[in-house]
Amino acid sequence: MLRIQSPEGTRRVDIDNHAVTRELFEKVLDVFETIEYPFTLYGRRDKSQEIASSDSMTLASYGLKHGDMIFLSPIAGTVQHVEQPTGNDKAKDEISSTSLLVSTPTPSMPGSKIPVRSIVDEDQVDLLLQKMDGTIKRKRDPKNCLHGDNSSCIHCLPLEPYDASYLKDLNVKHMSFNAYLRKLSSGLDGGKYANLDNISCRIKPGCTGHPPWPKGVCSKCQPKAITLNSQTYRHVDNIVFENPNLVEQFLHYWRVTGRQRIGFLYGKFDVHLDVPLGIKGTVAAIYEPPQESTRDSVRLLPDSRQSLVDRLAAKLGLSCIGWIFTDLVAEDISKGTVRNFRNAETHFLSAQECVMAGHFQSLHPNPCRFSSDGYFGSKFVTVCVTGDAQNQVHMEGYQVSNQCQALVRDECLVPTKDAPELAYARQSTAEKYIPDVYYKLKGFRKIGKELEKVNSP
């Protein structure tokens, strides 16, 4: 008996230990009604032991035993299928897809496409960080270390990049994403049961046990309820501009017209040395797309040059890594001061800006080989230019969480009209199912239907 874990749940398969792996693929296809080819089977969760479909390799040759867990991963993205040549035929087409499938026709499963491997083209900065040790070196403590120079103890051993006390001393509230990956792979199991699953707020298609929504829904296809939590990691740890003139030129439009402005940031990601296994975004150019702006709003227009700009940036080794917008209101023109209305008492980003950030992040997913989908989260950043506590022009960088990104992508979240700091979760309709969204409030108590702020949480 083997256990098969997949995004659709876990199933059991009874199969002889000396059976070929092709029979295992056939049985897996039978027990999962909603899963079809192509998919890949792995002996470990981190996809380090791939089980290929073969007429010669047996389950025993992979070391599989009774009760073992096998992990099923659907092939993500566009997949090309390559048929085995017969006779003197030669393959003439170039294979450029990220997933390669080889056809192994058999009497019981003629012409079936069996997955061989899938490759995720990760960002260069992630590949560099994965090769780095990442541990935080510490010097020998003269008071607590009682050993020689060639020895180590608990007071001078290197710290892991996700060490909570070290990050707190650095005033880092969110660990880097690659440090989070190291944390998942730590422990006795080596990250065998850790997974990076993208959040989905949609009903899973293909469920045949009931009529489609709104006439029916079941636990297999129903999305899970969302409980809003603070994300412990971040995909980008710092944003810098190569040249201060970039921002000055961008702000020139507001200084002349008094209207707000939006631009796209083009640059690249590098290793950020101030945070363990951190990532830094370096902005080399700001592209201002066609837009209509007022003193209070900006409306983006269709841009026929966007693809050309992306191609030119790629020639220079750059890509679109974020967006920037202004929210400036002049206070004293003679002194050059601006109003400060974004703070802890009001809001740092409005709900509509969070929705916009989530939309852009969904358009620029982060390639990740540790996710069954081939991507996880996003490195796309949001930069807001507004007034600080000293009424000076100030920039702040943000990213919305993966939860917010999923809620925006699946059209579950909309901004409110009268309260910019609040968002509204849609209700389910006959056309669309919306999962429940739960959250916690601190510092409030309920009085009838109203919320009153109190000092103690």
CSV table of C-alpha atoms in Angstrom, one decimal:
chain,number,residue,atom,x,y,z
A,1,MET,CA,0.0,0.0,0.0
A,2,LEU,CA,1.3,3.4,-1.0
A,3,ARG,CA,-0.1,6.8,0.0
A,4,ILE,CA,-0.3,9.4,-2.8
A,5,GLN,CA,-0.5,13.1,-1.7
A,6,SER,CA,-1.6,15.6,-4.2
A,7,PRO,CA,-3.3,19.1,-4.3
A,8,GLU,CA,-6.6,17.2,-4.4
A,9,GLY,CA,-5.9,15.3,-1.2
A,10,THR,CA,-4.4,12.0,-0.2
A,11,ARG,CA,-5.4,8.6,-1.7
A,12,ARG,CA,-4.2,5.0,-1.2
A,13,VAL,CA,-3.0,2.7,-3.9
A,14,ASP,CA,-2.5,-1.1,-3.5
A,15,ILE,CA,0.2,-2.4,-5.9
A,16,ASP,CA,2.7,-5.3,-5.9
A,17,ASN,CA,6.2,-4.3,-4.9
A,18,HIS,CA,7.7,-5.8,-8.1
A,19,ALA,CA,5.3,-4.0,-10.4
A,20,VAL,CA,6.7,-1.6,-13.0
A,21,THR,CA,6.2,2.1,-12.4
A,22,ARG,CA,3.9,2.5,-15.4
A,23,GLU,CA,1.3,0.5,-13.5
A,24,LEU,CA,1.7,2.9,-10.6
A,25,PHE,CA,0.9,5.8,-12.8
A,26,GLU,CA,-2.2,4.0,-14.1
A,27,LYS,CA,-3.5,3.3,-10.6
A,28,VAL,CA,-2.8,6.9,-9.5
A,29,LEU,CA,-4.9,8.1,-12.5
A,30,ASP,CA,-7.7,5.8,-11.5
A,31,VAL,CA,-7.9,6.8,-7.8
A,32,PHE,CA,-7.8,10.6,-8.6
A,33,GLU,CA,-10.9,11.4,-10.6
A,34,THR,CA,-10.1,15.1,-11.1
A,35,ILE,CA,-6.4,14.7,-12.0
A,36,GLU,CA,-5.3,14.0,-15.6
A,37,TYR,CA,-2.0,13.8,-17.3
A,38,PRO,CA,0.5,15.4,-17.2
A,39,PHE,CA,1.8,15.0,-13.7
A,40,THR,CA,4.9,13.9,-11.9
A,41,LEU,CA,5.5,11.5,-9.0
A,42,TYR,CA,8.2,12.1,-6.4
A,43,GLY,CA,9.5,10.0,-3.5
A,44,ARG,CA,10.2,13.1,-1.4
A,45,ARG,CA,8.3,16.4,-0.9
A,46,ASP,CA,11.2,18.5,-2.0
A,47,LYS,CA,11.1,16.8,-5.5
A,48,SER,CA,14.5,15.4,-5.1
A,49,GLN,CA,13.6,11.8,-6.0
A,50,GLU,CA,11.5,11.7,-9.2
A,51,ILE,CA,9.7,8.4,-10.1
A,52,ALA,CA,9.6,8.1,-13.9
A,53,SER,CA,7.1,5.9,-15.7
A,54,SER,CA,8.8,2.9,-17.1
A,55,ASP,CA,8.2,-0.7,-18.4
A,56,SER,CA,11.4,-1.9,-16.9
A,57,MET,CA,11.9,0.0,-13.6
A,58,THR,CA,10.0,-1.5,-10.6
A,59,LEU,CA,8.8,0.0,-7.4
A,60,ALA,CA,11.5,-2.0,-5.5
A,61,SER,CA,14.2,-0.4,-7.6
A,62,TYR,CA,13.2,3.0,-6.1
A,63,GLY,CA,13.2,1.6,-2.6
A,64,LEU,CA,9.5,2.0,-2.1
A,65,LYS,CA,8.0,0.1,0.8
A,66,HIS,CA,4.6,-0.6,2.3
A,67,GLY,CA,3.1,2.6,3.8
A,68,ASP,CA,5.5,5.1,2.0
A,69,MET,CA,4.2,8.5,0.9
A,70,ILE,CA,4.5,9.6,-2.7
A,71,PHE,CA,4.0,13.2,-3.8
A,72,LEU,CA,2.0,14.0,-6.9
A,73,SER,CA,2.8,17.3,-8.7
A,74,PRO,CA,0.8,18.5,-11.7
A,75,ILE,CA,2.8,20.0,-14.5
A,76,ALA,CA,2.3,23.8,-14.5
A,77,GLY,CA,2.4,26.1,-17.5
A,78,THR,CA,2.4,25.4,-21.2
A,79,VAL,CA,3.6,21.9,-22.0
A,80,GLN,CA,4.7,20.5,-25.4
A,81,HIS,CA,4.3,16.8,-26.1
A,82,VAL,CA,7.0,15.0,-28.1
A,83,GLU,CA,6.2,11.7,-29.7
A,84,GLN,CA,8.9,9.0,-30.0
A,85,PRO,CA,10.2,8.7,-33.6
A,86,THR,CA,9.5,5.5,-35.4
A,87,GLY,CA,11.6,3.9,-38.1
A,88,ASN,CA,14.0,6.4,-39.7
A,89,ASP,CA,12.0,9.5,-38.7
A,90,LYS,CA,13.9,12.2,-37.0
A,91,ALA,CA,12.6,14.9,-34.7
A,92,LYS,CA,12.7,18.3,-36.5
A,93,ASP,CA,11.0,20.5,-34.0
A,94,GLU,CA,12.9,22.3,-31.3
A,95,ILE,CA,11.6,21.8,-27.8
A,96,SER,CA,11.4,25.1,-26.0
A,97,SER,CA,8.9,24.4,-23.3
A,98,THR,CA,9.8,24.2,-19.6
A,99,SER,CA,8.3,20.8,-19.2
A,100,LEU,CA,9.2,17.8,-21.5
A,101,LEU,CA,6.8,14.9,-21.9
A,102,VAL,CA,7.8,11.6,-23.7
A,103,SER,CA,5.2,9.3,-25.1
A,104,THR,CA,5.6,5.6,-24.2
A,105,PRO,CA,2.8,3.7,-26.0
A,106,THR,CA,1.7,0.5,-24.3
A,107,PRO,CA,-1.1,-2.0,-25.0
A,108,SER,CA,-3.0,-0.9,-22.0
A,109,MET,CA,-2.5,2.8,-22.3
A,110,PRO,CA,-1.8,3.6,-26.0
A,111,GLY,CA,-0.3,7.0,-26.8
A,112,SER,CA,-0.2,8.2,-23.2
A,113,LYS,CA,2.0,11.2,-22.3
A,114,ILE,CA,4.2,10.4,-19.3
A,115,PRO,CA,6.0,13.3,-17.5
A,116,VAL,CA,9.7,13.1,-17.4
A,117,ARG,CA,10.8,16.3,-15.6
A,118,SER,CA,9.7,19.9,-15.1
A,119,ILE,CA,12.2,22.9,-14.9
A,120,VAL,CA,11.5,26.2,-13.3
A,121,ASP,CA,13.6,29.2,-14.5
A,122,GLU,CA,14.2,30.9,-11.2
A,123,ASP,CA,15.6,34.4,-10.8
A,124,GLN,CA,19.4,34.7,-10.8
A,125,VAL,CA,19.4,36.2,-7.3
A,126,ASP,CA,17.6,33.2,-5.9
A,127,LEU,CA,20.1,30.8,-7.5
A,128,LEU,CA,22.9,32.8,-5.9
A,129,LEU,CA,21.3,32.8,-2.4
A,130,GLN,CA,20.5,29.1,-2.6
A,131,LYS,CA,24.3,28.4,-3.0
A,132,MET,CA,25.2,30.7,0.0
A,133,ASP,CA,25.7,29.3,3.4
A,134,GLY,CA,23.5,32.0,5.0
A,135,THR,CA,24.6,31.4,8.6
A,136,ILE,CA,25.5,34.4,10.7
A,137,LYS,CA,29.1,34.2,12.0
A,138,ARG,CA,29.9,35.1,15.6
A,139,LYS,CA,33.2,35.9,17.2
A,140,ARG,CA,34.5,34.2,20.3
A,141,ASP,CA,33.0,35.6,23.4
A,142,PRO,CA,35.8,36.3,25.9
A,143,LYS,CA,33.5,36.0,28.9
A,144,ASN,CA,31.4,32.9,28.1
A,145,CYS,CA,33.6,30.9,25.7
A,146,LEU,CA,36.0,28.8,27.8
A,147,HIS,CA,37.5,26.8,24.9
A,148,GLY,CA,40.4,27.3,22.5
A,149,ASP,CA,40.5,29.3,19.3
A,150,ASN,CA,39.8,26.2,17.1
A,151,SER,CA,36.6,25.1,19.0
A,152,SER,CA,33.1,26.4,19.2
A,153,CYS,CA,30.3,26.5,21.8
A,154,ILE,CA,26.7,27.6,22.0
A,155,HIS,CA,27.9,31.2,22.6
A,156,CYS,CA,29.9,31.5,19.4
A,157,LEU,CA,28.3,29.0,17.0
A,158,PRO,CA,26.9,30.6,13.8
A,159,LEU,CA,23.3,31.5,13.9
A,160,GLU,CA,20.7,30.5,11.3
A,161,PRO,CA,19.5,33.3,9.0
A,162,TYR,CA,16.0,33.0,10.5
A,163,ASP,CA,17.1,33.4,14.1
A,164,ALA,CA,14.4,35.5,15.8
A,165,SER,CA,16.5,37.2,18.4
A,166,TYR,CA,19.1,38.2,15.8
A,167,LEU,CA,16.5,39.7,13.5
A,168,LYS,CA,14.9,41.5,16.4
A,169,ASP,CA,18.3,43.1,17.3
A,170,LEU,CA,18.5,44.3,13.7
A,171,ASN,CA,15.0,45.7,13.9
A,172,VAL,CA,13.9,43.3,11.0
A,173,LYS,CA,10.2,42.4,11.4
A,174,HIS,CA,10.1,40.1,8.5
A,175,MET,CA,12.7,37.5,7.6
A,176,SER,CA,13.8,37.2,4.0
A,177,PHE,CA,12.0,34.6,1.8
A,178,ASN,CA,15.1,32.5,1.3
A,179,ALA,CA,15.7,32.5,5.1
A,180,TYR,CA,12.1,31.3,5.3
A,181,LEU,CA,12.9,28.4,2.9
A,182,ARG,CA,15.9,27.5,5.1
A,183,LYS,CA,13.6,27.4,8.1
A,184,LEU,CA,11.2,25.1,6.4
A,185,SER,CA,14.0,22.7,5.5
A,186,SER,CA,15.4,22.7,9.1
A,187,GLY,CA,14.5,20.2,11.7
A,188,LEU,CA,14.7,16.4,11.8
A,189,ASP,CA,12.5,15.8,8.8
A,190,GLY,CA,14.6,18.1,6.6
A,191,GLY,CA,11.5,19.8,5.3
A,192,LYS,CA,9.9,16.6,4.0
A,193,TYR,CA,6.5,17.7,5.1
A,194,ALA,CA,6.9,21.4,4.3
A,195,ASN,CA,5.2,22.7,1.2
A,196,LEU,CA,4.6,26.0,-0.6
A,197,ASP,CA,1.0,26.0,-1.8
A,198,ASN,CA,-0.5,29.0,-3.5
A,199,ILE,CA,-3.7,30.2,-2.0
A,200,SER,CA,-6.8,29.7,-4.1
A,201,CYS,CA,-10.2,31.2,-3.5
A,202,ARG,CA,-11.9,29.6,-6.4
A,203,ILE,CA,-13.9,26.4,-6.7
A,204,LYS,CA,-11.8,23.6,-8.1
A,205,PRO,CA,-13.1,22.6,-11.5
A,206,GLY,CA,-13.9,19.1,-12.6
A,207,CYS,CA,-15.9,17.9,-9.6
A,208,THR,CA,-18.5,15.4,-10.9
A,209,GLY,CA,-20.1,14.4,-7.7
A,210,HIS,CA,-22.7,17.2,-7.8
A,211,PRO,CA,-24.1,19.9,-10.1
A,212,PRO,CA,-21.9,23.0,-10.6
A,213,TRP,CA,-22.2,26.1,-8.4
A,214,PRO,CA,-24.6,27.5,-7.4
A,215,LYS,CA,-26.6,24.2,-7.4
A,216,GLY,CA,-23.9,22.3,-5.5
A,217,VAL,CA,-20.6,22.4,-3.8
A,218,CYS,CA,-18.6,19.8,-1.8
A,219,SER,CA,-15.6,19.7,0.5
A,220,LYS,CA,-13.4,18.5,-2.3
A,221,CYS,CA,-13.9,21.5,-4.6
A,222,GLN,CA,-14.8,24.2,-2.0
A,223,PRO,CA,-12.0,26.6,-1.3
A,224,LYS,CA,-10.9,26.9,2.3
A,225,ALA,CA,-11.9,29.8,4.5
A,226,ILE,CA,-9.2,32.6,4.7
A,227,THR,CA,-8.0,33.7,8.1
A,228,LEU,CA,-6.0,36.9,7.7
A,229,ASN,CA,-2.6,36.6,9.4
A,230,SER,CA,0.6,38.7,9.4
A,231,GLN,CA,3.1,37.2,6.9
A,232,THR,CA,6.4,36.3,8.6
A,233,TYR,CA,8.6,36.7,5.5
A,234,ARG,CA,9.0,39.1,2.6
A,235,HIS,CA,10.2,38.5,-0.9
A,236,VAL,CA,12.1,41.8,-1.2
A,237,ASP,CA,14.0,43.4,1.7
A,238,ASN,CA,15.1,46.7,0.3
A,239,ILE,CA,14.6,49.1,-2.6
A,240,VAL,CA,17.3,51.6,-3.8
A,241,PHE,CA,17.5,54.0,-6.7
A,242,GLU,CA,20.7,54.1,-8.8
A,243,ASN,CA,20.5,57.9,-9.3
A,244,PRO,CA,18.5,60.5,-7.2
A,245,ASN,CA,17.8,62.3,-10.5
A,246,LEU,CA,15.3,59.5,-11.3
A,247,VAL,CA,13.0,60.5,-8.5
A,248,GLU,CA,13.5,64.2,-9.1
A,249,GLN,CA,12.5,63.9,-12.8
A,250,PHE,CA,9.5,61.8,-11.7
A,251,LEU,CA,8.4,64.4,-9.1
A,252,HIS,CA,8.8,67.3,-11.6
A,253,TYR,CA,5.3,66.6,-13.1
A,254,TRP,CA,3.7,67.0,-9.7
A,255,ARG,CA,5.7,70.1,-8.9
A,256,VAL,CA,4.6,71.8,-12.1
A,257,THR,CA,0.9,70.7,-12.3
A,258,GLY,CA,0.0,69.6,-8.7
A,259,ARG,CA,-1.4,66.4,-10.1
A,260,GLN,CA,-0.5,62.9,-9.0
A,261,ARG,CA,1.6,60.5,-11.1
A,262,ILE,CA,2.3,56.8,-11.6
A,263,GLY,CA,5.4,55.1,-13.0
A,264,PHE,CA,6.8,51.6,-13.4
A,265,LEU,CA,10.2,50.8,-11.9
A,266,TYR,CA,12.7,49.0,-14.1
A,267,GLY,CA,15.8,47.5,-12.6
A,268,LYS,CA,17.1,44.2,-11.2
A,269,PHE,CA,17.3,42.2,-8.0
A,270,ASP,CA,20.6,41.8,-6.2
A,271,VAL,CA,21.8,40.2,-2.9
A,272,HIS,CA,21.1,42.5,0.1
A,273,LEU,CA,23.9,42.1,2.6
A,274,ASP,CA,22.2,43.9,5.5
A,275,VAL,CA,19.6,41.1,5.9
A,276,PRO,CA,20.5,37.4,6.1
A,277,LEU,CA,19.8,35.9,2.6
A,278,GLY,CA,18.1,39.2,1.7
A,279,ILE,CA,17.1,40.6,-1.7
A,280,LYS,CA,17.5,44.2,-2.8
A,281,GLY,CA,15.8,45.8,-5.7
A,282,THR,CA,17.9,48.3,-7.6
A,283,VAL,CA,15.9,50.8,-9.8
A,284,ALA,CA,17.7,52.0,-12.9
A,285,ALA,CA,14.8,53.7,-14.7
A,286,ILE,CA,11.2,54.9,-14.3
A,287,TYR,CA,8.7,54.5,-17.1
A,288,GLU,CA,5.6,56.7,-17.0
A,289,PRO,CA,2.8,55.1,-19.0
A,290,PRO,CA,-0.1,57.0,-20.6
A,291,GLN,CA,-2.4,58.2,-17.8
A,292,GLU,CA,-5.0,60.8,-16.8
A,293,SER,CA,-4.4,62.4,-13.4
A,294,THR,CA,-6.0,64.9,-11.1
A,295,ARG,CA,-5.0,66.2,-7.6
A,296,ASP,CA,-6.7,63.2,-6.0
A,297,SER,CA,-6.6,60.3,-8.5
A,298,VAL,CA,-4.7,58.7,-11.4
A,299,ARG,CA,-6.3,56.6,-14.2
A,300,LEU,CA,-4.0,54.4,-16.3
A,301,LEU,CA,-4.8,54.3,-20.1
A,302,PRO,CA,-4.1,51.5,-22.6
A,303,ASP,CA,-0.4,51.5,-23.5
A,304,SER,CA,0.6,50.2,-26.9
A,305,ARG,CA,4.3,50.7,-26.1
A,306,GLN,CA,4.5,48.6,-23.0
A,307,SER,CA,5.8,45.5,-24.9
A,308,LEU,CA,8.4,47.6,-26.7
A,309,VAL,CA,9.6,49.0,-23.3
A,310,ASP,CA,9.9,45.5,-21.9
A,311,ARG,CA,11.9,44.3,-24.8
A,312,LEU,CA,14.3,47.3,-24.6
A,313,ALA,CA,14.7,46.8,-20.9
A,314,ALA,CA,15.5,43.1,-21.4
A,315,LYS,CA,18.2,44.1,-23.9
A,316,LEU,CA,19.8,46.2,-21.1
A,317,GLY,CA,19.4,43.4,-18.5
A,318,LEU,CA,16.5,45.1,-16.7
A,319,SER,CA,12.9,44.1,-16.0
A,320,CYS,CA,9.9,45.7,-14.4
A,321,ILE,CA,10.3,45.2,-10.6
A,322,GLY,CA,7.7,47.5,-9.2
A,323,TRP,CA,5.5,50.6,-9.5
A,324,ILE,CA,5.7,54.0,-7.9
A,325,PHE,CA,3.0,56.6,-7.3
A,326,THR,CA,2.7,60.0,-5.6
A,327,ASP,CA,0.2,61.1,-3.0
A,328,LEU,CA,1.4,64.6,-2.3
A,329,VAL,CA,-0.5,67.7,-1.2
A,330,ALA,CA,1.5,71.0,-0.8
A,331,GLU,CA,1.3,72.6,2.6
A,332,ASP,CA,3.6,75.6,2.3
A,333,ILE,CA,4.9,76.3,-1.2
A,334,SER,CA,7.5,78.8,0.0
A,335,LYS,CA,9.1,76.2,2.3
A,336,GLY,CA,8.5,73.2,0.1
A,337,THR,CA,6.7,71.3,2.7
A,338,VAL,CA,3.9,68.7,2.1
A,339,ARG,CA,1.1,67.4,4.3
A,340,ASN,CA,1.5,64.3,6.4
A,341,PHE,CA,-1.7,62.2,6.4
A,342,ARG,CA,-0.3,58.6,6.1
A,343,ASN,CA,0.5,57.3,9.6
A,344,ALA,CA,-0.4,54.7,12.2
A,345,GLU,CA,-3.5,56.7,13.1
A,346,THR,CA,-4.9,56.7,9.6
A,347,HIS,CA,-3.4,54.3,7.1
A,348,PHE,CA,-0.1,53.6,5.2
A,349,LEU,CA,-1.7,52.2,2.1
A,350,SER,CA,-5.4,52.6,1.1
A,351,ALA,CA,-7.5,49.6,0.3
A,352,GLN,CA,-7.6,50.6,-3.4
A,353,GLU,CA,-3.8,50.8,-3.4
A,354,CYS,CA,-3.5,47.4,-1.8
A,355,VAL,CA,-5.8,46.0,-4.5
A,356,MET,CA,-3.7,47.6,-7.2
A,357,ALA,CA,-0.5,46.2,-5.6
A,358,GLY,CA,-2.0,42.8,-5.4
A,359,HIS,CA,-3.1,43.0,-9.0
A,360,PHE,CA,0.4,43.9,-10.2
A,361,GLN,CA,2.0,41.2,-8.0
A,362,SER,CA,-0.2,38.6,-9.6
A,363,LEU,CA,0.9,39.8,-13.0
A,364,HIS,CA,4.6,39.3,-11.9
A,365,PRO,CA,4.7,35.9,-10.0
A,366,ASN,CA,7.9,34.8,-8.3
A,367,PRO,CA,9.4,31.6,-10.0
A,368,CYS,CA,10.0,29.0,-7.3
A,369,ARG,CA,10.9,25.4,-7.8
A,370,PHE,CA,9.7,24.5,-4.3
A,371,SER,CA,6.1,25.1,-5.3
A,372,SER,CA,4.0,22.6,-7.2
A,373,ASP,CA,2.8,25.5,-9.4
A,374,GLY,CA,6.3,26.6,-10.3
A,375,TYR,CA,5.7,30.0,-8.7
A,376,PHE,CA,5.1,31.4,-5.3
A,377,GLY,CA,4.4,35.0,-4.2
A,378,SER,CA,5.9,37.9,-6.1
A,379,LYS,CA,8.9,40.2,-5.9
A,380,PHE,CA,6.9,43.1,-7.4
A,381,VAL,CA,7.2,46.1,-5.1
A,382,THR,CA,5.1,49.2,-4.4
A,383,VAL,CA,6.7,52.6,-3.7
A,384,CYS,CA,4.6,55.5,-2.3
A,385,VAL,CA,5.8,59.1,-2.4
A,386,THR,CA,4.1,61.1,0.3
A,387,GLY,CA,4.8,63.4,3.2
A,388,ASP,CA,6.5,62.2,6.4
A,389,ALA,CA,6.2,63.4,10.0
A,390,GLN,CA,8.5,66.4,9.3
A,391,ASN,CA,6.3,67.4,6.3
A,392,GLN,CA,9.1,66.5,3.8
A,393,VAL,CA,8.7,64.4,0.6
A,394,HIS,CA,9.4,60.8,1.6
A,395,MET,CA,9.3,57.4,0.0
A,396,GLU,CA,8.1,54.1,1.5
A,397,GLY,CA,8.2,50.6,0.0
A,398,TYR,CA,5.6,48.0,0.4
A,399,GLN,CA,4.4,44.6,-0.7
A,400,VAL,CA,1.0,43.0,0.1
A,401,SER,CA,0.9,39.5,1.5
A,402,ASN,CA,0.3,36.3,-0.5
A,403,GLN,CA,-3.2,36.2,1.1
A,404,CYS,CA,-4.1,39.7,-0.1
A,405,GLN,CA,-2.6,38.8,-3.6
A,406,ALA,CA,-4.9,35.7,-3.8
A,407,LEU,CA,-8.0,37.6,-2.6
A,408,VAL,CA,-7.4,40.3,-5.3
A,409,ARG,CA,-6.6,37.8,-8.0
A,410,ASP,CA,-9.8,35.8,-7.4
A,411,GLU,CA,-11.9,39.0,-7.2
A,412,CYS,CA,-12.8,38.6,-3.5
A,413,LEU,CA,-11.7,42.0,-2.3
A,414,VAL,CA,-12.9,45.5,-3.2
A,415,PRO,CA,-12.1,48.9,-1.7
A,416,THR,CA,-14.7,51.0,0.2
A,417,LYS,CA,-15.8,54.4,-1.0
A,418,ASP,CA,-16.0,56.4,2.3
A,419,ALA,CA,-13.1,54.7,4.3
A,420,PRO,CA,-9.9,54.4,2.4
A,421,GLU,CA,-8.2,52.3,5.1
A,422,LEU,CA,-10.9,49.6,4.9
A,423,ALA,CA,-11.6,46.9,2.3
A,424,TYR,CA,-14.7,44.9,1.7
A,425,ALA,CA,-14.9,41.2,1.2
A,426,ARG,CA,-17.5,40.3,-1.4
A,427,GLN,CA,-20.4,38.0,-0.7
A,428,SER,CA,-21.1,34.8,-2.7
A,429,THR,CA,-23.5,35.1,-5.6
A,430,ALA,CA,-25.1,32.7,-8.1
A,431,GLU,CA,-22.2,33.5,-10.5
A,432,LYS,CA,-19.3,33.3,-8.1
A,433,TYR,CA,-18.5,31.6,-4.8
A,434,ILE,CA,-16.5,33.6,-2.3
A,435,PRO,CA,-14.9,31.8,0.7
A,436,ASP,CA,-15.3,33.2,4.3
A,437,VAL,CA,-12.7,35.7,5.3
A,438,TYR,CA,-11.9,35.9,9.0
A,439,TYR,CA,-9.7,38.5,10.8
A,440,LYS,CA,-8.9,39.8,14.3
A,441,LEU,CA,-9.2,43.3,15.7
A,442,LYS,CA,-7.0,44.6,18.5
A,443,GLY,CA,-7.8,47.5,20.7
A,444,PHE,CA,-11.5,47.5,20.0
A,445,ARG,CA,-14.6,46.4,21.9
A,446,LYS,CA,-18.1,46.0,20.5
A,447,ILE,CA,-20.9,48.2,21.7
A,448,GLY,CA,-24.1,47.2,20.0
A,449,LYS,CA,-23.2,47.4,16.3
A,450,GLU,CA,-20.4,49.9,16.8
A,451,LEU,CA,-16.7,49.4,17.6
A,452,GLU,CA,-15.1,51.6,20.2
A,453,LYS,CA,-11.3,51.9,20.6
A,454,VAL,CA,-9.9,51.1,24.0
A,455,ASN,CA,-6.4,51.4,25.4
A,456,SER,CA,-5.8,47.7,26.2
A,457,PRO,CA,-6.0,45.1,23.4
